[in-house]
Amino acid sequence: MTSFKHNNHTLKRTTLALVLGASISGAFAQSTTGALFGQAPAADGTTVTVQNASGLQRTVSVDANGRYTLGTLPVGKYTVKLERNGRVIEQRQDVLLRVGTGTEVSFRDDGATTLDAVRVTAANVPRIDVSTSVAKSVIASEQLDVLPLGRTAEAIALLAPGVIAGSSAFGNGSRSVLSFGGSSVSENAYYLNGFNVSNPYNALGGASLPYGSIDQQETYTGGYSSRYGRSTGGVLNQLGKRGTNEWHFGFQTTWSPKSLAASPRDVWYPNDTLPPGSEYVDPSRPGTLYRSRDDDTSSSTTYSGYVSGPLIEDRLFVHLAAESNKREGASTNSIASTTQARNNYTISTPKFYGKIDWNITDNHTLEYTRFQNNDRSSGYYTAFDYEDLQGGERTGTYPDITKLEDEYDIFKYTGYLTDDLTLSAVWGRSEQKNLQYNPLESDDPYLSGVTLQDPAITGGTPIRNGQAARDTKARDAGSKTRGLRVDLDYRIGDHQLTAGIDNMYYNGHNEGQTITGPGYAWYYSRIAPGQSPSPGFNITPPGGDGYYVYKYIFSTTTSMAVEQKAYYLEDRWQVTPRWLLTLGIRNDKFTNFNSAAQPYVESGDQWAPRLGASWDVFGDASFKVFANLGRYYLALPNSVAVRGASASTFTREYFTYTGIDANGNPTGLTPLGPGPVSTNNEYGQTPDPANVAPTDLKSQYQDELILGFEKTIGQSWNSGAKFTYRRLQAAIDDVCDPDRMLAKLQSTGVDTSGLEVPGCVIFNPGETNTFLATHTDGTGYTAFQMSASDWGFGNNQARRDYVAVDLFIEHPLHNKWYGRLDYTWSRSFGNTEGQVKSDIGQDDISKTQDWDSALLMEYSGGYLANDRRHQLKGYGAYQFNDEWTASATLRVMSGAPKNCLGYYGADHDDPIGYGSSYHYCDGVPSKPGDAGRQPWTKQIDLGVIYRPAFADHKLAFGLDVFNVLNELKPIQSDAVYESDPYTISNSYDMETYFTTPRSVRLTASYDF
């Protein structure tokens, strides 16, 4: 460490020093602040004063043991001064405070007492944070400026160990979703400047800042304190930039030209040898082209800019930023699509971020954040002919327009009431519009399976119409949220006590969907001759060559609300200078309301204890051993009311036909069954809220154990290991077996002739729950209990176990380079993925087809959808000189397990009308993962930045190449084995999603 005279030198840190100084460390999730602590001479009159770039200044006395602590500080750079009797003895500059992290800055006593002897040094941030008991990833803006990353919160989070991309079947507008530690993609929480910005409708993803406005992103994979909850997956916590005492402005543009992008892989129908007695739905398709993707590329352009500075120096600051991203490209529909064409799409994602910070005094601050996040997709169709693989002119039809528009207002007050007492409060509100519609509204019904129309009628040329979309939403669909959290921190001796409340309210309006056109769709299909399309409903075999059609109706539009309340108490106890214990307890309450504002789920008290320990083994922050044990609860989002607590229609009506008119409507219909049938008894009736869920329903919760250590190796390396075990203790799904409910009532001697039980109910799989049967004469209800055995599940409990070992080695900034490598071995096993079902893309939160019947859960235990046995991740950068910097990221991963879902048993039955949904493959039991694994994938991304000296390094040019090797591997395939009994789906085991092809991004920016 070099020493300088205060008035002779100024310190300059290179960008790379800031970039590569970032580390993996532990702290509280969803925080907006950090802490400073350390050792200092324990002499009378000794204080430590800190001041950030926004002029905020705080002073604290050094205690008798030579320690000081300053908590709840806004993140950013600080000057830290050691003072004695009002004189500065020593100071550290450019101390970077990270979100939720304790940063140690210690001083030694050399007897200096005059200003002339002041030592001014650059920050020397410890490589290991011993003030916490858990692990997380914090990526700062300087890193984001250098590393080759996608410009999304999810791309940043994928750097963290144990985080994988979720199924591409799920999304949040055009944004992707993630799985943390084996959990499903709806179990995560997103935060922005302390406010929850998760998708308010279904919790799939959340909002994120303009990329250039991200100051720090905290990616939390588990183990957070009792201050926070409502997540059994992970947390993405973004902090936006704020103004300082210096005016800055800048702009950036990025361009990813389609001419430098590789095309995706074509997709072909599988051509497998079929078992005796089975045949493909369409025997002409195996081995032929399913989807042409040649030249299905896109270009992307981003423009962004910001201005930041003081309105009143040291007191009032503003930061304003805007970003506009537009992606334009083409995507060719498959040969089986209703609309055989190319989608020429445009995806626009403009964002605005504004922040005002007011230092009312050094002891009282007020912050206001305004954030808008829009996501709009539109396009038009041009003709495409699979005969010669040639495109054509516009067809006059359009894909759906989708709009996801978020607006947030967030206020935060912080009051440093005394040196030991701090009060903070965050209140926020949001409004989201969630729209989907087609610009060309057609009265025609949507047609599916047009390639399976009877060729004796069509001559082999499918008859289509102008209806391009099956589903639509209400034009005023959307959500509103508001939330309040208050935290009171009090330090007394070796204890830091914190108590607070954490409340959120969600209101959804006209969410859900309906069928376009006349309100129904026609699904054409073919079955092996002599077989029934739905034996469970006694549907008659169609005869002839097996061609049939069914009318499909699906309507779920409704309004709903969720109320989430919590309070907590926590004690961070510095037992000894080397031992820190974190003891916490949290109570969560969740209440879900239907469209009539009646509660249908009330959780009651849910106590979640948390315990953490950190041991600074040698007392010098070179070796830390830590442990964390906690319980975490997850609320049900608003979307559970759809198809659960509100009226919905989901029916099929089967026919044979003798003709097809010019608009694709079947004619000459002959019914094959009794009329419309519904596997879940959804015929448009409004459920009684008392029947929707049991009176003693438990919220989903999970217990988690983390054990680990971090250790320096010499002066240039850090290393560590972490063991994680997660067990799902209670899950929520729905069960649809009213006959078993009536049987249980009858077995207890109850006369069921005057009782009505619901078709489907929400419950805790594997648990005993108490339900209510309605008296048809309106006199009330009869309570009864259903155990796992009563439902027919026997000892089959909801299970999800995740075990992982994370290893890392890190080279902190030294000799101009930094690098980090993480390896994760993990195993995710059980019979419950979570709130969604990835293998069939089902996003009905906590209402998947799993657990609907005991028959569906036979042989359901196996490797879950988000199981990845091996993961290797790395990132780093090298600075050749002041002008040139190179960087890279690496992700190598084993493949996901495959599923095979077929008809039931050796005879390919369908006893409950669910079709190809049982864990049987060609009549043989098939557990998840028995069908094999997807191949390993690897992705290498490279980047280089040039900051010319002639522009004082304020101008920068960048080049990033993603997926340099252009490895195109499947990451998911179709899991549905049969379309009908003994009739193999042409698309079974066909690849559905792939790794992203190679692309190139050019960047130019200027910062002043």
mmCIF file of N, CA and C in Angstrom, residues 263-312:
data_model
loop_
_atom_site.group_PDB
_atom_site.id
_atom_site.type_symbol
_atom_site.label_atom_id
_atom_site.label_comp_id
_atom_site.label_asym_id
_atom_site.label_seq_id
_atom_site.Cartn_x
_atom_site.Cartn_y
_atom_site.Cartn_z
ATOM 1 N N SER A 263 -27.996 -18.601 -38.687
ATOM 2 C CA SER A 263 -29.384 -19.064 -38.703
ATOM 3 C C SER A 263 -29.584 -20.201 -37.711
ATOM 4 N N PRO A 264 -30.785 -20.329 -37.174
ATOM 5 C CA PRO A 264 -31.083 -21.474 -36.312
ATOM 6 C C PRO A 264 -31.129 -22.765 -37.128
ATOM 7 N N ARG A 265 -31.189 -23.885 -36.418
ATOM 8 C CA ARG A 265 -31.280 -25.186 -37.082
ATOM 9 C C ARG A 265 -32.689 -25.448 -37.612
ATOM 10 N N ASP A 266 -32.764 -26.094 -38.767
ATOM 11 C CA ASP A 266 -34.049 -26.613 -39.220
ATOM 12 C C ASP A 266 -34.510 -27.712 -38.265
ATOM 13 N N VAL A 267 -35.819 -27.926 -38.229
ATOM 14 C CA VAL A 267 -36.389 -28.947 -37.355
ATOM 15 C C VAL A 267 -37.079 -29.993 -38.220
ATOM 16 N N TRP A 268 -36.798 -31.276 -37.929
ATOM 17 C CA TRP A 268 -37.324 -32.376 -38.727
ATOM 18 C C TRP A 268 -38.197 -33.282 -37.862
ATOM 19 N N TYR A 269 -39.205 -33.857 -38.498
ATOM 20 C CA TYR A 269 -40.022 -34.848 -37.797
ATOM 21 C C TYR A 269 -39.158 -36.068 -37.459
ATOM 22 N N PRO A 270 -39.289 -36.604 -36.249
ATOM 23 C CA PRO A 270 -38.576 -37.846 -35.927
ATOM 24 C C PRO A 270 -39.050 -38.989 -36.819
ATOM 25 N N ASN A 271 -38.168 -39.954 -37.006
ATOM 26 C CA ASN A 271 -38.505 -41.139 -37.804
ATOM 27 C C ASN A 271 -37.997 -42.364 -37.057
ATOM 28 N N ASP A 272 -38.761 -42.765 -36.047
ATOM 29 C CA ASP A 272 -38.351 -43.873 -35.195
ATOM 30 C C ASP A 272 -39.091 -45.145 -35.579
ATOM 31 N N THR A 273 -38.482 -46.259 -35.215
ATOM 32 C CA THR A 273 -39.152 -47.541 -35.394
ATOM 33 C C THR A 273 -40.236 -47.687 -34.334
ATOM 34 N N LEU A 274 -41.460 -47.885 -34.754
ATOM 35 C CA LEU A 274 -42.586 -47.911 -33.825
ATOM 36 C C LEU A 274 -42.833 -49.331 -33.327
ATOM 37 N N PRO A 275 -43.378 -49.443 -32.137
ATOM 38 C CA PRO A 275 -43.709 -50.774 -31.600
ATOM 39 C C PRO A 275 -44.845 -51.406 -32.405
ATOM 40 N N PRO A 276 -44.904 -52.730 -32.419
ATOM 41 C CA PRO A 276 -45.983 -53.406 -33.169
ATOM 42 C C PRO A 276 -47.357 -52.948 -32.684
ATOM 43 N N GLY A 277 -48.249 -52.728 -33.615
ATOM 44 C CA GLY A 277 -49.614 -52.322 -33.284
ATOM 45 C C GLY A 277 -49.811 -50.828 -33.198
ATOM 46 N N SER A 278 -48.734 -50.044 -33.344
ATOM 47 C CA SER A 278 -48.835 -48.591 -33.281
ATOM 48 C C SER A 278 -48.488 -47.992 -34.641
ATOM 49 N N GLU A 279 -48.957 -46.794 -34.871
ATOM 50 C CA GLU A 279 -48.635 -46.075 -36.101
ATOM 51 C C GLU A 279 -48.614 -44.582 -35.823
ATOM 52 N N TYR A 280 -47.918 -43.848 -36.661
ATOM 53 C CA TYR A 280 -47.890 -42.395 -36.546
ATOM 54 C C TYR A 280 -49.252 -41.811 -36.920
ATOM 55 N N VAL A 281 -49.555 -40.648 -36.339
ATOM 56 C CA VAL A 281 -50.782 -39.951 -36.701
ATOM 57 C C VAL A 281 -50.836 -39.737 -38.212
ATOM 58 N N ASP A 282 -49.734 -39.227 -38.751
ATOM 59 C CA ASP A 282 -49.623 -39.011 -40.202
ATOM 60 C C ASP A 282 -48.425 -39.816 -40.704
ATOM 61 N N PRO A 283 -48.660 -40.982 -41.272
ATOM 62 C CA PRO A 283 -47.544 -41.843 -41.702
ATOM 63 C C PRO A 283 -46.648 -41.223 -42.758
ATOM 64 N N SER A 284 -47.094 -40.126 -43.392
ATOM 65 C CA SER A 284 -46.284 -39.505 -44.448
ATOM 66 C C SER A 284 -45.253 -38.522 -43.893
ATOM 67 N N ARG A 285 -45.306 -38.211 -42.604
ATOM 68 C CA ARG A 285 -44.469 -37.146 -42.064
ATOM 69 C C ARG A 285 -43.097 -37.581 -41.543
ATOM 70 N N PRO A 286 -42.917 -38.772 -40.965
ATOM 71 C CA PRO A 286 -41.623 -39.100 -40.348
ATOM 72 C C PRO A 286 -40.436 -38.853 -41.273
ATOM 73 N N GLY A 287 -39.413 -38.180 -40.725
ATOM 74 C CA GLY A 287 -38.201 -37.907 -41.477
ATOM 75 C C GLY A 287 -38.281 -36.730 -42.403
ATOM 76 N N THR A 288 -39.434 -36.045 -42.464
ATOM 77 C CA THR A 288 -39.574 -34.887 -43.347
ATOM 78 C C THR A 288 -39.384 -33.588 -42.562
ATOM 79 N N LEU A 289 -39.285 -32.507 -43.300
ATOM 80 C CA LEU A 289 -39.036 -31.203 -42.693
ATOM 81 C C LEU A 289 -40.279 -30.709 -41.951
ATOM 82 N N TYR A 290 -40.104 -30.385 -40.698
ATOM 83 C CA TYR A 290 -41.193 -29.834 -39.895
ATOM 84 C C TYR A 290 -41.173 -28.304 -39.931
ATOM 85 N N ARG A 291 -39.975 -27.729 -39.809
ATOM 86 C CA ARG A 291 -39.884 -26.275 -39.775
ATOM 87 C C ARG A 291 -38.588 -25.820 -40.414
ATOM 88 N N SER A 292 -38.713 -25.022 -41.434
ATOM 89 C CA SER A 292 -37.546 -24.417 -42.066
ATOM 90 C C SER A 292 -37.161 -23.155 -41.291
ATOM 91 N N ARG A 293 -35.880 -23.033 -40.959
ATOM 92 C CA ARG A 293 -35.436 -21.864 -40.200
ATOM 93 C C ARG A 293 -34.243 -21.174 -40.857
ATOM 94 N N ASP A 294 -33.980 -21.525 -42.092
ATOM 95 C CA ASP A 294 -32.888 -20.874 -42.799
ATOM 96 C C ASP A 294 -33.191 -19.388 -42.955
ATOM 97 N N ASP A 295 -32.270 -18.579 -42.552
ATOM 98 C CA ASP A 295 -32.393 -17.121 -42.617
ATOM 99 C C ASP A 295 -33.437 -16.580 -41.628
ATOM 100 N N ASP A 296 -33.780 -17.375 -40.619
ATOM 101 C CA ASP A 296 -34.629 -16.861 -39.539
ATOM 102 C C ASP A 296 -33.749 -16.099 -38.545
ATOM 103 N N THR A 297 -33.207 -15.003 -39.011
ATOM 104 C CA THR A 297 -32.293 -14.199 -38.202
ATOM 105 C C THR A 297 -32.952 -12.864 -37.871
ATOM 106 N N SER A 298 -32.268 -12.094 -37.055
ATOM 107 C CA SER A 298 -32.821 -10.799 -36.658
ATOM 108 C C SER A 298 -31.700 -9.795 -36.464
ATOM 109 N N SER A 299 -32.075 -8.546 -36.505
ATOM 110 C CA SER A 299 -31.149 -7.463 -36.160
ATOM 111 C C SER A 299 -31.709 -6.730 -34.954
ATOM 112 N N SER A 300 -30.816 -6.157 -34.170
ATOM 113 C CA SER A 300 -31.230 -5.466 -32.950
ATOM 114 C C SER A 300 -30.449 -4.170 -32.816
ATOM 115 N N THR A 301 -31.161 -3.111 -32.461
ATOM 116 C CA THR A 301 -30.541 -1.803 -32.287
ATOM 117 C C THR A 301 -31.006 -1.193 -30.970
ATOM 118 N N THR A 302 -30.074 -0.646 -30.231
ATOM 119 C CA THR A 302 -30.397 -0.006 -28.952
ATOM 120 C C THR A 302 -29.821 1.399 -28.936
ATOM 121 N N TYR A 303 -30.635 2.334 -28.469
ATOM 122 C CA TYR A 303 -30.173 3.695 -28.216
ATOM 123 C C TYR A 303 -30.483 4.019 -26.761
ATOM 124 N N SER A 304 -29.506 4.560 -26.055
ATOM 125 C CA SER A 304 -29.732 4.920 -24.656
ATOM 126 C C SER A 304 -28.931 6.166 -24.313
ATOM 127 N N GLY A 305 -29.431 6.864 -23.323
ATOM 128 C CA GLY A 305 -28.735 8.064 -22.867
ATOM 129 C C GLY A 305 -29.120 8.398 -21.446
ATOM 130 N N TYR A 306 -28.290 9.233 -20.792
ATOM 131 C CA TYR A 306 -28.563 9.604 -19.413
ATOM 132 C C TYR A 306 -27.986 10.976 -19.117
ATOM 133 N N VAL A 307 -28.525 11.595 -18.092
ATOM 134 C CA VAL A 307 -27.965 12.821 -17.537
ATOM 135 C C VAL A 307 -28.108 12.717 -16.037
ATOM 136 N N SER A 308 -27.078 13.150 -15.304
ATOM 137 C CA SER A 308 -27.051 12.918 -13.867
ATOM 138 C C SER A 308 -26.232 14.010 -13.198
ATOM 139 N N GLY A 309 -26.748 14.507 -12.063
ATOM 140 C CA GLY A 309 -25.984 15.521 -11.365
ATOM 141 C C GLY A 309 -26.758 16.178 -10.241
ATOM 142 N N PRO A 310 -26.163 17.227 -9.643
ATOM 143 C CA PRO A 310 -26.794 17.889 -8.495
ATOM 144 C C PRO A 310 -27.725 19.023 -8.927
ATOM 145 N N LEU A 311 -28.920 19.059 -8.384
ATOM 146 C CA LEU A 311 -29.775 20.233 -8.508
ATOM 147 C C LEU A 311 -29.407 21.238 -7.432
ATOM 148 N N ILE A 312 -29.067 20.734 -6.250
ATOM 149 C CA ILE A 312 -28.495 21.541 -5.172
ATOM 150 C C ILE A 312 -27.329 20.726 -4.620
#
